[in-house]
Short mmCIF file of C-alpha atoms in Angstrom, two decimals:
data_model
loop_
_atom_site.label_atom_id
_atom_site.label_comp_id
_atom_site.label_asym_id
_atom_site.label_seq_id
_atom_site.Cartn_x
_atom_site.Cartn_y
_atom_site.Cartn_z
CA VAL A 265 60.36 108.58 111.46
CA VAL A 266 62.14 106.48 109.02
CA SER A 267 61.03 102.93 109.13
CA SER A 268 63.44 100.07 108.37
CA LYS A 269 60.89 98.87 105.64
CA ALA A 270 61.34 102.40 103.87
CA LEU A 271 65.09 101.92 104.17
CA ARG A 272 64.85 98.57 102.53
CA ASP A 273 62.59 99.87 99.98
CA ARG A 274 64.98 102.72 99.18
CA ARG A 275 67.89 100.39 98.85
CA ALA A 276 66.02 97.94 96.79
CA SER A 277 64.96 100.68 94.35
CA SER A 278 68.69 101.89 94.13
CA SER A 279 70.02 98.54 93.55
CA SER A 280 67.22 97.64 91.06
CA LEU A 281 67.86 100.93 89.30
CA ILE A 282 71.78 100.01 88.98
CA VAL A 283 70.81 96.42 87.87
CA GLU A 284 68.45 97.62 85.10
CA ARG A 285 70.84 100.58 83.92
CA ARG A 286 73.64 97.92 83.77
CA ARG A 287 71.50 95.56 81.67
CA GLN A 288 70.75 98.48 79.33
CA ILE A 289 74.30 99.44 78.92
CA VAL A 290 75.78 96.03 78.73
CA THR A 291 73.22 95.39 75.79
CA ARG A 292 74.74 98.46 74.04
CA VAL A 293 78.28 97.36 74.83
CA LEU A 294 77.62 93.99 73.31
CA ASP A 295 76.18 95.36 70.13
CA GLY A 296 79.75 96.36 69.51
CA VAL A 297 81.36 93.11 70.65
CA THR A 298 80.82 90.85 67.61
CA THR A 299 84.55 90.74 66.68
CA GLU A 300 86.38 93.41 68.38
CA PHE A 301 86.18 94.57 71.75
CA ASP A 302 88.72 96.39 73.71
CA LEU A 303 88.94 99.30 76.11
CA GLN A 304 89.16 101.68 73.35
CA ARG A 305 85.54 100.72 72.25
CA LEU A 306 84.40 100.87 75.90
CA CYS A 307 85.69 104.49 76.23
CA GLU A 308 83.68 105.40 73.02
CA ILE A 309 80.58 103.92 74.32
CA CYS A 310 81.18 105.52 77.58
CA ALA A 311 81.74 109.21 76.06
CA ASP A 312 78.41 108.32 74.31
CA VAL A 313 76.27 107.18 77.00
CA ALA A 314 77.69 109.56 79.58
CA ASP A 315 77.25 112.26 76.93
CA VAL A 316 80.53 114.06 77.60
CA GLY A 317 83.39 115.28 75.36
CA GLY A 318 85.66 112.25 75.94
CA ALA A 319 86.52 109.42 78.21
CA GLY A 320 89.72 107.75 79.10
CA ILE A 321 90.91 104.82 81.26
CA LEU A 322 93.90 104.89 83.36
CA LEU A 323 95.57 101.65 84.44
CA MET A 324 97.12 102.07 87.62
CA SER A 325 98.23 98.76 89.01
CA ASP A 326 100.58 98.63 91.88
CA HIS A 327 102.59 96.06 89.85
CA ALA A 328 103.43 98.05 86.92
CA PRO A 329 104.10 101.66 86.02
CA ARG A 330 100.91 103.78 85.57
CA ARG A 331 99.89 104.06 82.12
CA SER A 332 97.26 105.50 80.04
CA ALA A 333 95.02 103.08 78.41
CA PRO A 334 92.71 103.91 75.47
CA THR A 335 91.15 107.24 75.07
CA THR A 336 88.51 108.69 72.68
CA ASN A 337 90.32 111.79 71.49
CA SER A 338 93.53 113.87 71.73
CA VAL A 339 92.17 115.89 74.52
CA THR A 340 91.43 112.70 76.59
CA ALA A 341 94.96 111.55 75.74
CA LEU A 342 96.36 114.75 77.16
CA ILE A 343 94.19 114.41 80.28
CA ASN A 344 95.50 111.03 80.77
CA GLU A 345 99.10 112.02 80.17
CA LEU A 346 98.90 114.75 82.74
CA GLN A 347 97.61 112.45 85.28
CA VAL A 348 100.16 109.79 84.62
CA GLY A 349 102.93 112.32 84.69
CA PHE A 350 101.83 114.39 87.66
CA ASP A 351 99.65 112.01 89.68
CA GLU A 352 96.94 114.81 89.67
CA GLY A 353 93.52 114.94 88.32
CA PRO A 354 90.00 113.23 88.55
CA GLY A 355 91.13 109.54 87.72
CA ALA A 356 94.25 109.85 89.86
CA ASP A 357 92.24 111.06 92.85
CA ALA A 358 89.47 108.65 92.28
CA HIS A 359 92.04 105.75 92.27
CA ARG A 360 93.76 107.08 95.26
CA PHE A 361 90.56 107.79 97.40
CA GLY A 362 88.37 105.12 96.00
CA ARG A 363 85.41 107.23 95.30
CA ASP A 364 83.88 109.48 92.50
CA VAL A 365 85.64 112.62 92.04
CA LEU A 366 83.45 115.48 90.36
CA GLU A 367 85.00 118.80 89.53
CA PRO A 368 82.19 120.57 87.36
CA ASP A 369 84.51 123.76 86.97
CA LEU A 370 88.18 123.75 86.52
CA ASP A 371 88.30 127.37 87.06
CA ALA A 372 86.80 127.10 90.57
CA LEU A 373 89.25 124.65 92.07
CA PRO A 374 90.55 125.57 95.39
CA SER A 375 94.09 127.18 95.00
CA GLY A 376 96.74 124.51 95.15
CA ARG A 377 94.49 121.57 93.92
CA TRP A 378 95.88 119.97 90.82
CA SER A 379 98.39 122.89 90.31
CA ALA A 380 100.19 120.99 87.59
CA PHE A 381 97.00 119.47 85.97
CA GLN A 382 94.81 122.48 85.80
CA GLY A 383 96.78 124.76 83.50
CA PRO A 384 97.49 122.49 80.58
CA ALA A 385 94.01 120.83 80.77
CA ARG A 386 92.41 124.35 80.83
CA ASP A 387 94.60 125.33 77.86
CA ALA A 388 93.23 122.49 75.92
CA GLY A 389 89.75 123.75 76.40
CA VAL A 390 88.61 121.54 79.23
CA ARG A 391 86.27 123.03 81.75
CA ALA A 392 84.92 120.19 83.70
CA VAL A 393 86.38 116.66 84.72
CA PHE A 394 85.10 113.67 86.54
CA GLY A 395 86.75 110.60 87.81
CA PHE A 396 85.39 107.08 88.75
CA PRO A 397 87.28 104.23 90.37
CA VAL A 398 87.70 101.15 88.42
CA ARG A 399 87.86 98.44 90.99
CA VAL A 400 86.72 94.88 91.98
CA GLY A 401 86.22 94.74 95.73
CA ALA A 402 89.75 95.37 97.19
CA VAL A 403 91.33 95.11 93.71
CA ARG A 404 91.95 98.63 92.48
CA LEU A 405 92.88 98.55 88.69
CA GLY A 406 92.59 102.27 87.76
CA ALA A 407 90.20 104.91 86.98
CA LEU A 408 87.82 106.28 84.42
CA SER A 409 88.17 109.99 83.56
CA LEU A 410 85.53 112.07 81.81
CA HIS A 411 85.95 115.55 80.48
CA SER A 412 83.73 118.24 79.07
CA ASP A 413 84.39 121.49 77.40
CA ARG A 414 81.55 123.19 79.35
CA ALA A 415 81.42 123.77 83.09
CA GLY A 416 78.64 122.09 84.89
CA GLN A 417 77.73 119.11 87.14
CA LEU A 418 76.90 115.66 85.67
CA SER A 419 73.29 114.72 85.75
CA ASP A 420 72.13 111.82 87.70
CA ASP A 421 71.85 109.73 84.64
CA GLN A 422 75.10 110.59 83.35
CA ARG A 423 76.77 109.75 86.77
CA ILE A 424 74.98 106.48 87.00
CA ASN A 425 75.99 105.55 83.51
CA ALA A 426 79.64 106.42 84.30
CA SER A 427 79.57 104.25 87.27
CA VAL A 428 78.16 101.50 85.48
CA ILE A 429 80.77 101.72 82.73
CA ALA A 430 83.56 102.06 85.35
CA SER A 431 82.36 98.53 86.76
CA LEU A 432 82.20 97.07 83.17
CA ALA A 433 85.70 98.33 82.61
CA ALA A 434 86.92 96.46 85.59
CA GLN A 435 85.64 93.26 84.25
CA ALA A 436 86.89 94.08 80.82
CA ILE A 437 90.40 94.64 82.07
CA LEU A 438 90.41 91.24 83.93
CA CYS A 439 89.21 89.55 80.74
CA LEU A 440 91.85 91.21 78.69
CA GLU A 441 94.54 90.30 81.21
CA ALA A 442 93.31 86.60 80.89
CA ASN A 443 93.72 86.93 77.21
CA LEU A 444 90.08 85.96 76.69
CA PRO A 445 88.42 86.53 73.19
CA PRO A 446 85.72 89.17 73.21
CA ALA A 447 82.86 86.61 73.21
CA GLU A 448 83.98 85.41 76.72
CA LEU A 449 83.63 88.92 78.16
CA ALA A 450 80.38 89.23 76.51
CA GLY A 451 79.15 85.88 78.13
CA GLU A 452 80.51 87.21 81.62
CA LEU A 453 78.57 90.48 81.27
CA LEU A 454 75.36 88.74 80.16
CA VAL A 455 75.26 86.36 83.32
CA SER A 456 76.06 89.26 85.56
CA ALA A 457 79.00 87.61 87.41
CA ALA A 458 80.07 90.95 88.69
CA HIS A 459 78.66 90.79 92.23
CA GLN A 460 78.31 87.17 92.82
CA MET A 461 79.76 86.36 96.25
CA ALA A 462 81.21 82.98 95.17
CA VAL A 463 83.51 84.76 92.67
CA HIS A 464 84.97 86.91 95.26
CA GLN A 465 85.46 84.36 97.95
CA ALA A 466 86.97 81.97 95.49
CA ALA A 467 89.44 84.83 94.33
CA GLY A 468 90.52 85.31 98.06
CA MET A 469 90.99 81.48 98.32
CA ILE A 470 92.97 81.29 95.00
CA ALA A 471 95.04 84.17 95.98
CA VAL A 472 96.28 82.15 98.99
CA GLN A 473 96.59 78.77 97.05
CA LEU A 474 98.68 80.30 94.31
CA ASP A 475 100.43 83.04 96.47
CA VAL A 476 99.36 85.76 94.18
CA SER A 477 97.29 88.90 94.68
CA VAL A 478 93.63 88.90 94.76
CA GLY A 479 93.47 90.64 91.43
CA GLN A 480 95.83 88.09 89.82
CA ALA A 481 93.53 85.35 91.22
CA LEU A 482 90.49 86.82 89.50
CA VAL A 483 92.57 86.71 86.31
CA HIS A 484 93.54 83.11 86.86
CA MET A 485 89.97 81.94 87.49
CA ARG A 486 88.88 83.47 84.29
CA ALA A 487 91.75 81.83 82.24
CA HIS A 488 90.76 78.52 83.94
CA ALA A 489 87.15 78.84 83.16
CA PHE A 490 87.82 79.67 79.51
CA ALA A 491 90.40 76.85 79.10
CA HIS A 492 87.89 74.25 80.57
CA ARG A 493 84.79 75.61 78.85
CA ARG A 494 83.18 76.39 82.17
CA THR A 495 81.45 79.64 83.30
CA LEU A 496 83.23 81.88 85.87
CA ILE A 497 80.52 81.26 88.51
CA ASP A 498 80.68 77.41 88.14
CA VAL A 499 84.51 77.49 88.60
CA ALA A 500 84.10 79.94 91.55
CA GLN A 501 81.58 77.67 93.34
CA GLU A 502 83.76 74.62 92.83
CA VAL A 503 86.55 76.38 94.70
CA VAL A 504 84.43 77.70 97.38
CA ASP A 505 83.01 74.03 97.95
CA GLY A 506 86.60 72.64 97.95
CA ARG A 507 86.20 70.52 95.05
CA LEU A 508 88.71 72.52 92.96
CA ARG A 509 92.13 73.83 94.28
CA PHE A 510 94.41 75.93 92.10
CA ASP A 511 97.61 74.63 93.76
CA ASP A 512 96.68 71.11 92.76
CA ALA A 513 99.09 70.21 89.75
CA ARG A 514 96.28 68.64 87.85
CA VAL A 515 94.77 71.88 87.43
CA GLY A 516 97.47 72.93 85.12
CA THR A 517 96.55 76.52 84.91
CA ARG A 518 99.24 78.16 82.78
CA LEU A 519 101.02 80.83 84.90
CA LEU A 520 100.00 84.25 83.67
CA ALA A 521 101.91 87.36 83.78
CA PRO A 522 101.13 89.83 86.71
CA LEU A 523 98.46 92.27 86.14
CA PHE A 524 99.36 94.60 83.35
CA GLY A 525 102.31 92.56 82.23
CA ALA A 526 104.74 93.98 84.88
CA MET B 285 69.91 88.41 89.53
CA THR B 286 69.85 85.61 91.91
CA GLY B 287 72.57 85.82 94.48
CA LEU B 288 72.90 89.48 94.39
CA PHE B 289 71.77 89.69 97.97
CA ASP B 290 72.02 86.38 99.53
CA ASP B 291 74.27 85.83 102.48
CA ASP B 292 71.92 88.27 104.47
CA ALA B 293 73.76 88.23 107.71
CA ALA B 294 77.08 89.09 106.08
CA GLU B 295 75.51 91.86 104.15
CA LEU B 296 73.73 93.29 107.09
CA ILE B 297 76.90 93.90 108.91
CA ALA B 298 78.92 94.63 105.83
CA LEU B 299 76.51 97.33 105.00
CA ARG B 300 76.40 98.83 108.41
CA ASP B 301 78.07 101.97 107.35
CA GLU B 302 76.07 102.20 104.31
CA VAL B 303 72.83 101.85 106.05
CA ALA B 304 73.97 104.66 108.48
CA LEU B 305 74.51 106.58 105.40
CA LEU B 306 71.11 105.83 104.03
CA ILE B 307 69.41 106.71 107.37
CA ALA B 308 71.33 109.98 107.25
CA ALA B 309 70.13 110.52 103.58
CA ALA B 310 66.54 109.70 104.66
CA LEU B 311 66.52 111.92 107.51
CA ARG B 312 67.93 114.64 105.24
CA ALA B 313 65.20 113.87 102.73
CA ASN B 314 62.56 114.14 105.58
CA ALA B 315 63.92 117.44 106.59
CA ALA B 316 63.91 118.71 103.06
CA GLN B 317 60.40 117.75 102.08
CA LEU B 318 59.81 121.39 101.05
CA ALA B 319 62.95 121.63 99.10
CA GLU B 320 62.69 121.91 95.26
CA ALA B 321 62.75 118.74 93.13
CA GLU B 322 66.35 119.41 92.02
CA ARG B 323 67.52 118.88 95.40
CA VAL B 324 65.61 115.73 95.78
CA GLU B 325 67.17 114.59 92.29
CA HIS B 326 70.67 115.36 93.60
CA HIS B 327 69.91 113.28 96.82
CA HIS B 328 69.10 110.40 94.61
CA ALA B 329 72.27 110.50 92.84
CA ASP B 330 74.08 110.34 96.16
CA GLN B 331 72.03 107.23 97.15
CA ILE B 332 73.09 105.58 93.94
CA ALA B 333 76.74 106.28 94.55
CA ASP B 334 76.28 104.95 98.19
CA MET B 335 74.76 101.79 96.76
CA GLU B 336 77.75 101.18 94.32
CA ILE B 337 79.94 101.69 97.30
CA ALA B 338 78.00 99.13 99.29
CA LEU B 339 78.41 96.63 96.37
CA THR B 340 82.12 97.20 96.24
CA HIS B 341 82.32 96.69 100.03
CA ARG B 342 80.40 93.57 99.79
CA ASP B 343 82.69 92.10 97.14
CA LEU B 344 85.69 93.24 99.20
CA ILE B 345 84.45 91.41 102.19
CA GLY B 346 83.80 88.28 100.12
CA GLN B 347 87.44 88.46 98.86
CA ALA B 348 88.76 88.78 102.62
CA LYS B 349 86.54 85.90 103.62
CA GLY B 350 88.22 83.73 100.81
CA VAL B 351 91.57 84.67 101.97
CA ILE B 352 90.76 83.63 105.60
CA MET B 353 88.90 80.55 104.51
CA ALA B 354 92.01 79.26 102.60
CA THR B 355 94.51 80.41 105.24
CA MET B 356 92.57 79.05 108.32
CA ASN B 357 90.94 76.18 106.44
CA CYS B 358 87.53 77.30 107.64
CA SER B 359 83.99 77.97 106.41
CA SER B 360 82.55 81.01 104.99
CA ASP B 361 80.64 81.67 108.25
CA GLU B 362 83.58 81.03 110.40
CA ALA B 363 85.67 83.38 108.23
CA PHE B 364 82.98 86.07 108.64
CA ASP B 365 82.93 85.44 112.41
CA LEU B 366 86.68 85.95 112.59
CA LEU B 367 86.36 89.28 110.65
CA VAL B 368 83.65 90.51 113.12
CA LYS B 369 85.69 89.43 116.15
CA GLN B 370 88.89 90.95 114.79
CA SER B 371 86.77 94.17 114.02
CA GLN B 372 85.35 94.29 117.51
CA HIS B 373 88.80 93.40 119.02
CA GLU B 374 90.65 96.19 117.35
CA ASN B 375 87.69 98.51 117.51
CA ARG B 376 88.00 99.17 113.83
CA LYS B 377 85.55 99.10 111.02
CA LEU B 378 85.01 95.77 109.55
CA ILE B 379 85.59 97.02 106.01
CA VAL B 380 89.02 98.32 107.00
CA ILE B 381 90.05 94.99 108.41
CA ALA B 382 88.76 93.25 105.41
CA THR B 383 90.63 95.61 103.10
CA GLU B 384 93.84 94.94 104.96
CA ILE B 385 93.34 91.16 104.61
CA ALA B 386 92.50 91.30 100.98
CA ASP B 387 95.58 93.57 100.19
CA ARG B 388 97.90 91.25 102.43
CA ALA B 389 98.23 88.65 99.73
CA ASP B 390 98.83 91.51 97.41
CA ARG B 391 101.51 93.04 99.37
CA ARG B 392 103.33 89.98 100.13
CA ASN B 393 103.62 89.33 96.28
CA ARG B 394 104.59 92.95 95.22
CA PRO B 395 108.03 93.82 94.09
CA ARG B 396 109.81 95.68 96.75
CA ALA B 397 109.72 99.40 96.38
CA PRO B 398 113.02 101.08 95.29
CA ASP B 399 115.26 101.88 98.23
CA THR B 400 115.40 105.54 98.38
CA SER B 401 117.27 105.70 101.66
CA ALA B 402 120.64 105.68 100.12
#
């Protein structure tokens, strides 16, 4: 018999593990954030902490043509190009289905699965591929793809690290879209704004106020916080409390380009 | 990490599916007490993945609540009640309804797909 207390303990232990792992990786990411931070750097850290051959991020906004963002090496670049071109592969599927995609052996794919992707990837020496959705709630930004030249499943640690990196990548993409300097991203990661309920409620409210998507609202909120020297969480709380509206002319938020500059 | 698990009532229902998953996972674990450590390890990874999904669902429901709050000019609790009622009325999962609401702002604003009928 499973008691509800046991379930709560289980959940608490899973969430505290994620929180702790997140903290460790954020520390590591921030070591490299002093002056320069971009998705390229995040990919490099990802390939390192997930201990795989390479990592790449696909930007797959509905507003713009899909495109390959930064990668760690030429094989990763090829993996991304195949995924953009054929809409097949671990990142494409992770984005489409909104879940982790783990293919530990490219030679053992069911027939017909990724028929355009498999051959060229295999020719480039890739044996295993893994995809993780990059998203913030309902906002699907793209996917993180990992590859290895050896067949084999990811370990628990590798999988957890990749999930955490995908979540950090989502925040990084939103900050880059808002044209924020690296220090702002560092600040956001340090205060763990990612899963604050107020931030998400405010995003939904701003989307209605500005008649934009929830993703664009998340970008607007960050730009506003930066321009007014406020934290993201403070701005979000004001919006939720009704003390700040983004359709008020006095807010004066400059209108940003849609996600990914479509 | 204050605020990560506030809003207990919302979370309870939001995580209904995830709790069901965890119950299933826990039952599997009970049945597999004699299984080797490797299997337990793998089960743990699945549990972590479930938790990530739970957090994403929670954020998503927050976004949908925000859309409802601004549209209906109502409170967070009222927005959540509306989500629950709509879910019961349509007999569909709350997370599905919430996704559609959060995406609705998105779709309205999205450039029209190219006309391929010609």
